[in-house]
Structure formats: C-alpha cells, structure tokens
Amino acid sequence: WRVWASPSPGPVPHPLLPAGRARPSHSEPRGRDGRGGEEENEEEKEEGWHQLYPGHIPTSPLQKALLAAGSAVMALYDPYRHDMVAVLGETTGCLALPNLRDKMKNHPEGYHILQERPRIRLSTLDMARLQGLPDGSLGREYVRFLEDNKVSPDTRMPPKFVDDEELAYVIQRYREVHDLMHTLLGMPTNMLGEVVVKWFEAVQTGLPMCVLGAAFGPVRLSTRKLQVLATELVPWAIQSGLNASCVLNVYYEQRWEQPVESLREELGIFPPP
Amino acid sequence: VRLCRCRCRTLLFRPAGRLRARRDLAAGPEMHFGFQTVTEEERREKIYQVFETVAKKYDVMNDSMTLGIHRVWKDILMHKMNPSPGTLLLDVAGGTGDIAFRFLNYVRSVRERQLQRKLKHHQNLSWQEIFESYQKDKFNSLGDSQVVICDINREMLKVGKQKAQHLGYSEGLSWVLGNAEELPFDNDKFDIYTIAFGIRNVTRIDLALQEAYRVLKPGGRFLCLEFSHVSNPLLSRLYDLYSFQVIPVLGEVIAGDWKSYQYLVESIRRFPPQEELKAMIEDAGFFKVDYENLNFGIVAIHSGFKL
C-alpha cells in the first residue's frame, strides 16, 4: 500500500500534458514526509509548479476544456463573475492570441509595445496630468469615462491559464486597452455598451470569448434595446472593426494628447451613431 | 528536541507568501504543503489562508466535488458513533458545523423515541401526571447532550454560526476558537472526540492525537473521518484523474480559487494511509484502534478508545 516508496528518477511526462511546456507538479508526488528533496527535482519544486510568469497556473488540455465549458456556463449564469469571462478568454484564445501577437510584431508600433510591455494601471498613469489635458483629447476623455462609469483600470484580472509568457502579455494588454475601446467607441459600461464593444473586439481580435460574448450578451437585453442594437449599433461596430487597423497596435500611453476624433480617423473607426 | 526547533522557527518567521524550496536555505523542519516544501510556520499560515478564503463557499464546493456524497459519509460517521442523549461531544476542526448539526439531530431523535417509550409505559397514570412528566421532558429535548465545535479558523466558525442560526440550532452547541495541537480544554472532559476532514490540515498530527487523548474521559471514543488511500489500481487512477483534472477546475469556476483546491487534492495524496494512521493513533495511547474504508478507501473512519 506504499504508493510512493521511492522517488521517481526524473520528471515523468504526464500523459495528458503537452510535452515541452509547463507542467504542474502533480505529475510526481513527493515522499510522504516532505523531507529529502531530491536534487534533480529541486528546480521543479521551486514554486510548486512551472510558472512562466507570476500568477501562471499550468493546465492540461483536459483542464482547459473543462475550464472553458465551466467558465462559459458560470459567466452566463452570473454575469457579475468577470473572472469567468477572463478565464474563458484565456482558455479559448489559443488560436487568436498568436494571431494577435503576430499582427503586433509586424507593425512598428505594435512591436514597440511588445518590447516595452507598458501596463495601464493607476500607479502608472498620471491622473492629474490627464485630467489637465484639453477636452476631446484621448487622456481627458479616458479619465472622464473612468469617472462617469466609476471604473478603474486596476480591476483587470491578470492572466492565469495562458501557457506562453508573451501571449499572456498580449491578453493582459487587450484587457487593459478595453476601457480605451469604450472611450474610442463612445460606449458606456452598461450591458448595451459592453455588447457593442464586444462586437467590435470580436471582429478586431477574433477571440472566441468576444464572439461568444457578442452573441450571448444580447440575451439579457430588452427588445427595444435589441432593436437599436441590431439596426444601428452592431452594423456600425462591425464595419468599424473591419475597417480599422489593429487597435492593439496603438501605443496609447504616448498619445494622451491626441484628440479622440483624430485617433478615430487614424485607426479607421467610423463616428459613433 | 523537535519541539525546541519549532520554537526557534517561530522567532525567525519569514513573511508569508515566500516559499522556501531550497534545502540549503530552509532553516527549519521542512514540511509539506500539498506538493510544496515549506517550514512548519509557513504551513500553518498557508492552511489558515486557504480556509479563510474558501470558508464562504466551503459547503457548496463540498457538494459539487463529491456530488453530495460527503453527506452520506458524515451520516455513516454519525451512525457509527451512535451517541446517546447526555453525551458531550467535542468536534475539532468542526468549522461549518456539519458533524455538530448531525449530532444534535441524532440525539434529538433518540431522545424523542425514549420519551415516546416512556409515555407508552405510563398508560395507567392520570392525565395530570402524564402532563407533568411531559412538561419536564419537553424542555430537555436534547437530554443534556452538548457539542463543542472547535476550529482554528475564525472565518469557518463565522460561517458555521451563521448556518446554525439559519437552520435553527440554538441550544446544545458552543463555538470555540482553538488549535487541535493545543486544545483549550481540561483533561478528561469529553465523551466523544471527532475530527472530520480536519486532521489532514493539522501540522503536527501526533500532537493533535495526544491532545485528543488528553481531553477524552476514560472510556471516551476517538473518531476520525478523513480522505485516505485507494488500493485498487484502476480506481486509484480514475480517482487521481478526477482529483487533479476536475477538482481544481471546479474550484476556479465555483469559488474563483484554483490554488486552494489544488492544495486540497495534493494534501490528500500526502496524508498517511490507513495503517499508518492507525499506528499513529495507537502511539497516542488509544486502544482497540480500527478503521473502516468507505468507497474503497477514498474515505476512512478511524476509531479508538481511551481506556
């Protein structure tokens, strides 16, 4: 009945995990007394698992599938579970995220962003300076948006289930830029506004989470709003999304002074209805 | 000697959150936290944090992880215990009160049957006498049975108290904040000591067992319900698959907390198997130590007597 009488000689590839990627430590249980860490397994036991970035939790394909399904159901059941939407995005983004990353790499400004990895957080933003900017500029309008809707850029979930450190940054950037999307599109953070932004993002990024959000979000809207959505807002969002260049390729932190109108024109977003 | 080293460790306590896996740096007795290696103090701290985080969703998660079967396990424990009215029970790591509530229900129903039998025998009494005896016993529906729920974690006790209020348990129970390794009770006090799904989280199991022995009356019974080891190889593989693949996902989706449930499944693998736990219980001085496997060893009930 002694299941782990002797420690395994080396990392044993877990049958369900992709080889060569981060592996959770459960693939090799340690000796029961917890003492005597074998040298060759010392590195693996570092943080308990192979973390590619802080907050990373390596997962097997089966776990990702279960997470995707579970988070989709939970997000629909309880719309206040923003963490579930985030998890859904991470677990389903395996095709779209590399695509986005490549788009960024091939664009000079996007490449710049990938190199410098700027973060939009209250600690990195100079709120006083942004508030002092003239009306109509990106910085001023962004701060106005945050204040009007009582949101903060710090509430974005850090990525946990993305198994590539650069892609984790890409999805983090996407989340932090989301509020700027609201500003550029002129949409508030109510259900209707969020759905419109999701449509735009779905076309722009191709993330399955955005597509699902765009498709299922309207379920909770009233018929009158649905009408407005279908006739005016969604077509506009789709057209703008298709016409605009990749929104992740804009180094927003260097463009606070730029007027929103001019940035819209530059990107190719049509004026909001 | 080990106790001395523990004391020294607490003086050199490092801030929580930093794991110390390197053996050359680790200066205290190394312990396991799931599959990680930590010092004793860190282990206590981390476990406290785990239960602090999961307290509110503890019951929901139990139901979803075990598909409700944990209720059956606890019912079986209660039947094995078969408490009679007048019993004083100590439920350690009793947190959200599952065992305590079952105990109260059990003694209440036993008491009711006792009263009914008594009334049946009083067929030849006058109405007045029956009425009086009924009055006397009515306020003693528990028959002086009492349960003390002891837990180290404030959040778990809080949830337990709220639950008790919600379910209408007002008498016969008291809530005490305490550490299983150092119980705040006198010697020879309790008739029965239970610890359900708690001993796995105790850092020094031997101390907890010694304390259990100390606070039990002579003739008292020790009962431990805990996850244990599955010997059947096929079932073991399925169980591992379910544990490691599904349970952390459930934790993330339902409670928004992957890591606590990863800890849970790892700590189950770390816990001593049935025979070893039996030996530890015997070492603490208990007699007639035995265990009963439930569900092929997924869970086991260990029992011992202080004689």
Coordinates of C-alpha atoms in Angstrom, one line a residue:
Chain A
W1 CA 0.0 0.0 0.0
R2 CA 3.0 2.3 -0.1
V3 CA 2.3 4.1 -3.3
W4 CA 5.4 6.3 -3.3
A5 CA 8.1 4.1 -1.8
S6 CA 10.9 5.6 -3.9
P7 CA 11.0 8.9 -5.7
S8 CA 11.0 8.8 -9.4
P9 CA 14.4 9.3 -11.1
G10 CA 13.4 12.4 -13.1
P11 CA 10.5 14.4 -14.4
V12 CA 7.9 11.9 -15.6
P13 CA 5.9 13.3 -18.5
H14 CA 2.3 13.4 -17.6
P15 CA 0.2 11.6 -20.1
L16 CA -2.3 14.4 -20.5
L17 CA 0.1 17.3 -20.8
P18 CA 1.8 18.7 -23.9
A19 CA 5.5 17.9 -23.7
G20 CA 7.9 20.7 -23.5
R21 CA 5.5 23.0 -21.9
A22 CA 5.0 24.0 -18.3
R23 CA 3.9 21.0 -16.2
P24 CA 2.0 21.1 -12.9
S25 CA 3.9 19.4 -10.2
H26 CA 1.2 16.8 -9.6
S27 CA 2.9 14.6 -12.2
E28 CA 5.2 13.5 -9.5
P29 CA 4.1 13.3 -5.9
R30 CA 6.9 13.7 -3.3
G31 CA 7.8 11.3 -0.5
R32 CA 5.3 11.5 2.3
D33 CA 7.4 13.1 4.9
G34 CA 8.1 16.1 2.7
R35 CA 11.7 15.9 3.5
G36 CA 14.6 14.9 1.4
G37 CA 14.1 16.9 -1.8
E38 CA 15.9 15.1 -4.5
E39 CA 18.4 17.4 -6.2
E40 CA 17.2 16.7 -9.7
N41 CA 13.7 17.6 -8.7
E42 CA 14.6 20.6 -6.7
E43 CA 14.1 23.0 -9.6
E44 CA 10.7 21.6 -10.4
K45 CA 9.6 22.0 -6.8
E46 CA 10.6 25.7 -6.8
E47 CA 7.2 27.2 -6.7
G48 CA 5.3 24.0 -6.7
W49 CA 4.8 24.2 -10.5
H50 CA 6.4 25.6 -13.6
Q51 CA 5.4 29.2 -13.6
L52 CA 6.1 31.1 -16.7
Y53 CA 5.1 34.3 -15.2
P54 CA 3.7 35.4 -11.8
G55 CA 0.2 34.1 -11.4
H56 CA 0.6 31.4 -14.1
I57 CA -1.2 28.1 -13.4
P58 CA -0.2 25.4 -15.9
T59 CA -3.1 23.3 -17.1
S60 CA -3.6 20.2 -19.2
P61 CA -5.7 20.3 -22.3
L62 CA -8.5 18.4 -20.5
Q63 CA -8.4 21.0 -17.7
K64 CA -8.5 23.8 -20.2
A65 CA -11.5 22.3 -21.9
L66 CA -13.3 21.8 -18.6
L67 CA -12.4 25.4 -17.6
A68 CA -13.7 26.8 -20.9
A69 CA -17.0 24.9 -20.5
G70 CA -17.4 25.7 -16.8
S71 CA -16.5 29.4 -17.2
A72 CA -18.9 29.8 -20.1
V73 CA -21.8 28.4 -18.1
M74 CA -20.9 30.4 -15.0
A75 CA -20.4 33.6 -16.9
L76 CA -23.9 33.3 -18.4
Y77 CA -25.4 32.2 -15.1
D78 CA -23.8 35.0 -13.0
P79 CA -22.8 38.0 -15.2
Y80 CA -21.0 39.6 -12.3
R81 CA -18.4 36.9 -12.4
H82 CA -15.9 38.9 -14.6
D83 CA -13.2 36.4 -13.6
M84 CA -15.1 33.7 -15.5
V85 CA -15.2 35.8 -18.7
A86 CA -11.5 36.3 -18.3
V87 CA -10.9 32.6 -17.8
L88 CA -13.0 31.9 -20.9
G89 CA -10.9 34.2 -22.9
E90 CA -7.7 32.6 -21.8
T91 CA -8.7 29.1 -22.3
T92 CA -10.2 29.6 -25.8
G93 CA -7.7 32.0 -27.1
C94 CA -5.1 29.5 -28.3
L95 CA -5.5 30.4 -32.0
A96 CA -6.5 34.0 -31.8
L97 CA -3.7 35.1 -29.4
P98 CA -0.8 34.0 -31.5
N99 CA -2.5 35.7 -34.4
L100 CA -2.8 39.0 -32.5
R101 CA 0.8 38.7 -31.3
D102 CA 2.0 38.3 -34.9
K103 CA -0.1 41.3 -36.0
M104 CA 1.6 43.3 -33.3
K105 CA 5.1 42.0 -34.2
N106 CA 4.7 43.0 -37.8
H107 CA 3.6 46.6 -37.0
P108 CA 6.3 49.1 -35.9
E109 CA 4.2 50.5 -33.0
G110 CA 2.9 47.1 -32.0
Y111 CA 6.5 45.7 -32.0
H112 CA 7.4 48.6 -29.8
I113 CA 4.7 47.7 -27.3
L114 CA 5.8 44.1 -27.2
Q115 CA 9.3 45.2 -26.4
E116 CA 8.5 47.7 -23.7
R117 CA 5.4 45.9 -22.3
P118 CA 3.6 49.0 -20.9
R119 CA 0.9 48.5 -18.3
I120 CA -2.1 50.7 -17.9
R121 CA -2.6 50.9 -14.1
L122 CA -3.5 53.7 -11.7
S123 CA 0.1 53.6 -10.5
T124 CA 1.5 54.1 -14.0
L125 CA -1.0 56.7 -15.1
D126 CA -0.5 60.3 -14.2
M127 CA -4.2 61.0 -13.5
A128 CA -3.6 64.7 -12.6
R129 CA -1.9 65.3 -15.9
L130 CA -4.5 63.5 -17.9
Q131 CA -7.3 65.5 -16.3
G132 CA -5.5 68.7 -17.1
L133 CA -5.5 67.9 -20.8
P134 CA -7.9 69.7 -23.1
D135 CA -11.4 68.4 -23.7
G136 CA -11.6 66.0 -26.6
S137 CA -8.1 64.6 -26.1
L138 CA -7.7 60.9 -25.5
G139 CA -6.4 61.4 -22.0
R140 CA -9.1 63.7 -20.9
E141 CA -11.9 61.6 -22.4
Y142 CA -10.4 58.4 -20.9
V143 CA -10.4 59.9 -17.4
R144 CA -13.9 61.2 -17.9
F145 CA -15.0 57.7 -18.9
L146 CA -13.4 56.2 -15.8
E147 CA -15.1 58.7 -13.6
D148 CA -18.5 58.6 -15.2
N149 CA -18.7 54.9 -15.1
K150 CA -16.9 54.5 -11.8
V151 CA -14.4 52.0 -13.1
S152 CA -10.7 51.7 -12.6
P153 CA -8.0 50.2 -14.8
D154 CA -6.8 48.1 -11.8
T155 CA -9.7 45.7 -11.8
R156 CA -8.5 43.7 -14.8
M157 CA -7.7 40.1 -14.0
P158 CA -4.1 39.0 -14.5
P159 CA -3.8 36.0 -16.9
K160 CA -3.5 32.6 -15.3
F161 CA -4.1 29.9 -17.9
V162 CA -2.1 31.2 -20.9
D163 CA 0.8 28.9 -21.4
D164 CA 3.1 31.4 -23.1
E165 CA 4.6 34.4 -21.4
E166 CA 4.3 36.7 -24.4
L167 CA 0.8 35.7 -25.2
A168 CA 0.0 36.3 -21.5
Y169 CA 1.1 39.9 -22.0
V170 CA -0.9 40.2 -25.2
I171 CA -4.1 39.2 -23.4
Q172 CA -3.2 41.5 -20.5
R173 CA -2.8 44.4 -22.9
Y174 CA -6.1 43.5 -24.6
R175 CA -7.8 43.7 -21.2
E176 CA -6.2 46.9 -20.2
V177 CA -7.0 48.5 -23.5
H178 CA -10.7 47.6 -23.2
D179 CA -11.5 50.7 -21.4
L180 CA -9.8 52.8 -24.1
M181 CA -12.1 50.9 -26.6
H182 CA -15.0 52.2 -24.7
T183 CA -13.6 55.7 -24.9
L184 CA -12.9 55.5 -28.6
L185 CA -16.3 54.0 -29.4
G186 CA -18.1 56.3 -27.0
M187 CA -19.9 53.4 -25.4
P188 CA -20.8 53.3 -21.6
T189 CA -20.3 50.3 -19.4
N190 CA -24.0 49.2 -19.3
M191 CA -25.0 45.9 -20.9
L192 CA -25.7 47.5 -24.2
G193 CA -22.5 49.4 -24.4
E194 CA -20.5 46.3 -23.4
V195 CA -22.1 44.2 -26.1
V196 CA -21.3 46.8 -28.8
V197 CA -17.7 46.9 -27.7
K198 CA -17.6 43.1 -27.7
W199 CA -18.8 43.1 -31.3
F200 CA -16.1 45.5 -32.2
E201 CA -13.5 43.4 -30.4
A202 CA -14.7 40.2 -31.8
V203 CA -14.2 41.5 -35.3
Q204 CA -10.8 43.0 -34.4
T205 CA -9.3 40.3 -32.4
G206 CA -11.1 37.1 -33.3
L207 CA -11.0 36.0 -29.7
P208 CA -13.7 33.3 -29.2
M209 CA -14.6 34.9 -25.9
C210 CA -15.5 38.1 -27.6
V211 CA -17.5 36.2 -30.2
L212 CA -19.4 34.3 -27.5
G213 CA -19.9 37.5 -25.5
A214 CA -21.2 39.3 -28.5
A215 CA -23.5 36.5 -29.5
F216 CA -24.9 35.7 -26.0
G217 CA -24.7 39.1 -24.4
P218 CA -27.8 40.5 -26.0
V219 CA -29.8 37.6 -24.4
R220 CA -30.3 39.8 -21.3
L221 CA -31.4 42.9 -23.1
S222 CA -34.9 44.3 -23.6
T223 CA -36.5 44.2 -27.0
R224 CA -36.2 47.9 -27.6
K225 CA -32.5 47.9 -26.9
L226 CA -32.2 44.8 -29.0
Q227 CA -33.7 46.7 -31.9
V228 CA -31.3 49.6 -31.5
L229 CA -28.5 47.1 -31.2
A230 CA -29.4 45.2 -34.3
T231 CA -30.3 48.1 -36.6
E232 CA -27.7 50.7 -35.7
L233 CA -25.0 49.8 -33.3
V234 CA -23.9 46.3 -34.4
P235 CA -23.6 47.1 -38.1
W236 CA -21.6 50.2 -37.2
A237 CA -19.4 48.2 -34.8
I238 CA -18.7 45.5 -37.3
Q239 CA -17.9 48.0 -40.1
S240 CA -15.6 49.9 -37.9
G241 CA -14.0 46.8 -36.7
L242 CA -13.3 45.6 -40.2
N243 CA -12.2 48.9 -41.4
A244 CA -9.9 49.8 -38.5
S245 CA -6.4 48.7 -38.2
C246 CA -5.5 46.6 -35.2
V247 CA -6.3 48.5 -32.0
L248 CA -3.6 46.7 -30.1
N249 CA -1.0 48.3 -32.3
V250 CA -1.5 51.7 -30.8
Y251 CA 0.8 52.9 -28.1
Y252 CA -1.9 54.8 -26.2
E253 CA 0.4 55.9 -23.5
Q254 CA 2.2 58.1 -26.0
R255 CA -0.9 59.6 -27.4
W256 CA -2.8 61.0 -24.5
E257 CA -2.7 64.5 -26.0
Q258 CA -4.1 63.3 -29.4
P259 CA -7.8 64.3 -29.9
V260 CA -10.1 61.3 -29.9
E261 CA -11.5 62.3 -33.3
S262 CA -8.2 62.3 -34.9
L263 CA -7.3 59.0 -33.4
R264 CA -10.6 57.5 -34.7
E265 CA -9.8 58.8 -38.1
E266 CA -6.3 57.4 -38.0
L267 CA -7.5 54.0 -36.9
G268 CA -10.4 53.9 -39.3
I269 CA -13.3 53.8 -36.7
F270 CA -16.4 55.5 -38.1
P271 CA -18.1 58.2 -36.0
P272 CA -20.5 56.6 -33.5
P273 CA -24.2 56.9 -34.3
Chain B
V1 CA 14.0 18.2 20.6
R2 CA 11.6 18.7 17.7
L3 CA 9.5 21.0 19.8
C4 CA 12.6 23.2 20.5
R5 CA 13.3 23.6 16.9
C6 CA 9.8 24.6 16.2
R7 CA 10.0 27.3 18.8
C8 CA 13.2 28.6 17.2
R9 CA 11.4 28.6 13.8
T10 CA 8.7 30.9 15.0
L11 CA 11.3 33.5 16.0
L12 CA 12.8 33.5 12.6
F13 CA 9.5 33.6 10.9
R14 CA 9.5 34.9 7.4
P15 CA 6.7 36.8 5.7
A16 CA 4.0 34.6 4.3
G17 CA 3.9 34.1 0.6
R18 CA 7.6 33.3 0.0
L19 CA 8.1 29.7 -0.5
R20 CA 11.5 28.2 0.5
A21 CA 12.1 25.2 -1.6
R22 CA 15.9 25.3 -1.5
R23 CA 17.1 22.9 1.2
D24 CA 20.3 24.8 1.8
L25 CA 18.3 27.9 2.6
A26 CA 15.5 26.3 4.5
A27 CA 16.4 26.5 8.2
G28 CA 13.5 24.8 9.9
P29 CA 11.9 21.4 9.9
E30 CA 10.6 21.0 6.4
M31 CA 7.0 20.0 5.9
H32 CA 4.8 19.6 3.0
F33 CA 2.0 21.9 1.9
G34 CA 0.4 19.8 -0.8
F35 CA 3.4 19.0 -3.0
Q36 CA 5.4 22.1 -2.0
T37 CA 8.0 22.1 0.7
V38 CA 7.7 24.7 3.4
T39 CA 8.5 25.3 7.1
E40 CA 6.1 24.4 9.8
E41 CA 5.1 28.0 10.5
E42 CA 4.6 28.7 6.8
R43 CA 2.4 25.6 6.6
R44 CA 0.1 26.7 9.4
E45 CA -0.1 30.2 7.9
K46 CA -0.9 28.9 4.4
I47 CA -3.5 26.5 5.6
Y48 CA -5.1 29.2 7.6
Q49 CA -5.3 31.4 4.5
V50 CA -6.7 28.5 2.4
F51 CA -9.7 28.1 4.8
E52 CA -10.1 31.8 5.3
T53 CA -10.6 32.1 1.5
V54 CA -12.8 29.1 0.9
A55 CA -15.0 29.5 4.1
K56 CA -18.0 31.0 2.4
K57 CA -18.0 28.5 -0.5
Y58 CA -16.9 25.5 1.6
D59 CA -20.3 23.8 1.7
V60 CA -21.1 24.5 -2.0
M61 CA -17.7 23.2 -3.0
N62 CA -18.1 20.0 -0.9
D63 CA -21.3 19.2 -2.6
S64 CA -20.0 19.8 -6.1
M65 CA -16.7 18.0 -5.6
T66 CA -18.2 14.9 -4.0
L67 CA -21.5 15.1 -5.8
G68 CA -23.2 15.3 -2.4
I69 CA -21.7 12.0 -1.2
H70 CA -19.9 13.8 1.6
R71 CA -23.3 14.0 3.3
V72 CA -23.5 10.2 3.3
W73 CA -20.1 9.8 4.7
K74 CA -20.9 12.1 7.6
D75 CA -24.2 10.3 8.2
I76 CA -22.3 7.0 8.3
L77 CA -19.9 8.5 10.9
M78 CA -22.9 9.5 13.0
H79 CA -24.4 6.1 12.9
K80 CA -21.1 4.5 13.8
M81 CA -20.8 7.0 16.7
N82 CA -24.4 6.2 17.8
P83 CA -24.5 8.8 20.6
S84 CA -27.0 8.6 23.4
P85 CA -28.6 11.6 25.0
G86 CA -26.4 13.1 27.6
T87 CA -23.2 12.8 25.5
L88 CA -20.7 15.5 25.5
L89 CA -19.1 15.7 22.0
L90 CA -16.0 17.7 21.0
D91 CA -15.9 18.3 17.3
V92 CA -12.5 19.5 16.3
A93 CA -11.9 21.4 13.0
G94 CA -15.7 21.4 13.1
G95 CA -15.8 24.7 11.1
T96 CA -19.1 24.9 9.4
G97 CA -20.8 22.5 11.8
D98 CA -21.8 19.6 9.6
I99 CA -21.0 17.0 12.3
A100 CA -22.3 19.0 15.1
F101 CA -25.7 19.5 13.5
R102 CA -26.0 15.8 12.6
F103 CA -25.1 15.0 16.2
L104 CA -27.9 17.3 17.5
N105 CA -30.4 15.8 15.1
Y106 CA -29.4 12.3 16.1
V107 CA -29.6 12.7 19.9
R108 CA -32.9 14.6 19.4
S109 CA -34.5 11.8 17.5
V110 CA -33.1 9.2 20.0
R111 CA -34.5 11.3 22.8
E112 CA -37.9 11.5 21.2
R113 CA -38.0 7.8 20.9
Q114 CA -37.0 7.5 24.6
L115 CA -39.8 9.9 25.6
Q116 CA -42.3 8.1 23.4
R117 CA -41.4 4.8 25.0
K118 CA -41.7 6.3 28.5
L119 CA -45.1 7.7 27.7
K120 CA -46.2 4.3 26.4
H121 CA -45.3 2.8 29.8
H122 CA -47.3 5.4 31.6
Q123 CA -50.6 4.1 30.3
N124 CA -52.0 3.8 33.9
L125 CA -51.2 7.3 35.1
S126 CA -53.7 10.1 35.4
W127 CA -53.8 12.9 32.9
Q128 CA -52.3 15.3 35.4
E129 CA -49.2 13.1 35.9
I130 CA -48.7 12.5 32.2
F131 CA -49.0 16.2 31.6
E132 CA -46.4 17.0 34.3
S133 CA -43.9 14.4 33.0
Y134 CA -44.3 15.7 29.5
Q135 CA -43.6 19.2 30.7
K136 CA -40.5 18.2 32.5
D137 CA -39.1 16.4 29.5
K138 CA -40.2 18.9 26.9
F139 CA -37.5 21.3 27.8
N140 CA -35.0 18.6 27.7
S141 CA -35.4 17.5 24.1
L142 CA -31.6 17.0 23.8
G143 CA -31.3 15.1 27.0
D144 CA -28.5 17.3 28.2
S145 CA -26.4 16.4 25.2
Q146 CA -23.9 19.0 24.2
V147 CA -21.5 19.6 21.4
V148 CA -18.5 21.9 21.4
I149 CA -17.3 22.9 18.0
C150 CA -13.7 23.9 18.0
D151 CA -11.9 25.3 15.0
I152 CA -8.6 27.2 14.4
N153 CA -10.1 29.4 11.7
R154 CA -12.3 32.4 12.5
E155 CA -13.9 32.6 9.1
M156 CA -15.0 28.9 9.2
L157 CA -16.5 29.4 12.7
K158 CA -18.3 32.5 11.5
V159 CA -19.9 30.6 8.6
G160 CA -20.8 27.8 11.0
K161 CA -22.5 30.2 13.4
Q162 CA -24.5 31.8 10.6
K163 CA -25.5 28.4 9.4
A164 CA -26.6 27.3 12.9
Q165 CA -28.8 30.4 13.1
H166 CA -30.2 29.9 9.7
L167 CA -31.0 26.2 10.3
G168 CA -32.4 26.9 13.8
Y169 CA -29.9 25.3 16.0
S170 CA -29.9 27.3 19.2
E171 CA -29.2 25.0 22.1
G172 CA -26.7 22.4 22.9
L173 CA -23.8 23.8 21.0
S174 CA -21.0 26.1 21.6
W175 CA -18.3 27.5 19.4
V176 CA -14.6 27.7 20.5
L177 CA -11.6 29.1 18.6
G178 CA -8.8 26.7 19.3
N179 CA -5.9 24.7 17.8
A180 CA -6.1 20.9 17.6
E181 CA -2.5 20.7 18.6
E182 CA -3.2 22.6 21.8
L183 CA -6.8 22.4 22.9
P184 CA -8.1 24.9 25.3
F185 CA -9.9 22.3 27.4
D186 CA -9.2 20.4 30.6
N187 CA -8.2 16.8 30.9
D188 CA -10.8 14.1 30.8
K189 CA -13.7 16.2 29.8
F190 CA -15.4 14.8 26.7
D191 CA -17.2 11.5 25.9
I192 CA -16.5 11.6 22.2
Y193 CA -13.9 13.4 20.1
T194 CA -14.4 13.7 16.4
I195 CA -12.4 15.3 13.6
A196 CA -13.9 15.2 10.2
F197 CA -11.8 16.1 7.2
G198 CA -9.6 18.2 9.5
I199 CA -6.7 16.1 10.7
R200 CA -5.2 16.3 7.2
N201 CA -4.7 20.0 7.7
V202 CA -3.1 19.8 11.1
T203 CA 0.6 20.4 11.0
R204 CA 1.6 18.1 13.8
I205 CA -0.8 15.2 13.7
D206 CA 0.9 13.4 16.6
L207 CA 0.3 16.4 18.9
A208 CA -3.4 16.5 17.8
L209 CA -3.8 12.9 18.7
Q210 CA -2.1 13.4 22.1
E211 CA -4.5 16.3 22.8
A212 CA -7.4 14.1 21.7
Y213 CA -6.3 11.5 24.2
R214 CA -5.9 14.1 27.0
V215 CA -9.3 15.7 26.7
L216 CA -11.3 12.5 26.4
K217 CA -12.7 10.9 29.5
P218 CA -11.6 7.3 30.3
G219 CA -13.9 5.2 28.2
G220 CA -14.2 8.0 25.7
R221 CA -14.1 7.4 21.9
F222 CA -11.9 9.0 19.2
L223 CA -13.4 9.1 15.7
C224 CA -11.6 10.4 12.7
L225 CA -13.2 10.8 9.2
E226 CA -10.7 11.6 6.6
F227 CA -9.7 11.1 3.0
S228 CA -7.4 8.0 2.7
H229 CA -5.8 5.8 0.2
V230 CA -7.3 3.7 -2.6
S231 CA -5.5 0.5 -3.0
N232 CA -7.4 -0.7 -6.1
P233 CA -5.1 0.4 -9.0
L234 CA -7.8 1.1 -11.6
L235 CA -10.0 3.0 -9.2
S236 CA -6.9 4.8 -8.0
R237 CA -6.1 6.1 -11.4
L238 CA -9.6 7.2 -12.0
Y239 CA -9.7 8.9 -8.7
D240 CA -6.4 10.7 -9.4
L241 CA -7.7 11.8 -12.8
Y242 CA -10.8 13.2 -11.3
S243 CA -8.9 14.8 -8.4
F244 CA -6.2 16.5 -10.4
Q245 CA -8.1 17.4 -13.5
V246 CA -11.6 18.2 -12.3
I247 CA -11.4 19.5 -8.8
P248 CA -9.2 22.5 -9.3
V249 CA -11.3 23.5 -12.3
L250 CA -14.4 23.3 -10.0
G251 CA -12.6 25.4 -7.5
E252 CA -11.8 28.0 -10.1
V253 CA -15.3 28.1 -11.6
I254 CA -17.4 27.9 -8.4
A255 CA -15.2 29.6 -5.8
G256 CA -12.8 31.5 -8.1
D257 CA -9.9 29.8 -6.3
W258 CA -7.9 27.2 -8.1
K259 CA -5.0 27.1 -5.7
S260 CA -6.9 26.2 -2.6
Y261 CA -8.4 23.2 -4.3
Q262 CA -5.1 22.2 -5.8
Y263 CA -3.8 22.2 -2.2
L264 CA -6.8 20.0 -1.2
V265 CA -6.1 17.2 -3.7
E266 CA -2.3 17.4 -3.1
S267 CA -2.8 17.2 0.7
I268 CA -5.0 14.1 0.3
R269 CA -2.1 12.4 -1.5
R270 CA 0.3 13.4 1.2
F271 CA -1.8 12.1 4.1
P272 CA -0.7 8.8 5.8
P273 CA -2.6 5.8 4.6
Q274 CA -5.0 3.8 6.8
E275 CA -2.5 1.5 8.5
E276 CA 0.0 4.3 9.2
L277 CA -2.7 6.5 10.7
K278 CA -3.9 3.5 12.8
A279 CA -0.3 3.2 14.2
M280 CA -0.1 6.9 15.0
I281 CA -3.4 6.7 16.9
E282 CA -2.2 3.7 18.8
D283 CA 1.0 5.6 19.6
A284 CA -1.1 8.3 21.3
G285 CA -2.4 5.7 23.7
F286 CA -5.7 4.7 22.2
F287 CA -6.9 1.1 22.4
K288 CA -9.0 -1.0 20.1
V289 CA -8.0 1.1 17.2
D290 CA -9.7 0.2 14.0
Y291 CA -10.6 1.7 10.6
E292 CA -13.4 1.3 8.2
N293 CA -13.0 2.1 4.5
L294 CA -15.8 3.9 2.7
N295 CA -15.9 3.9 -1.1
F296 CA -12.9 1.6 -1.5
G297 CA -10.7 3.8 0.6
I298 CA -11.4 7.2 -0.8
V299 CA -12.5 8.0 2.8
A300 CA -11.8 6.1 6.0
I301 CA -13.2 6.3 9.5
H302 CA -10.6 5.5 12.2
S303 CA -11.8 4.8 15.7
G304 CA -10.1 4.3 19.1
F305 CA -10.9 4.2 22.8
K306 CA -9.2 5.8 25.8
L307 CA -9.3 3.1 28.5

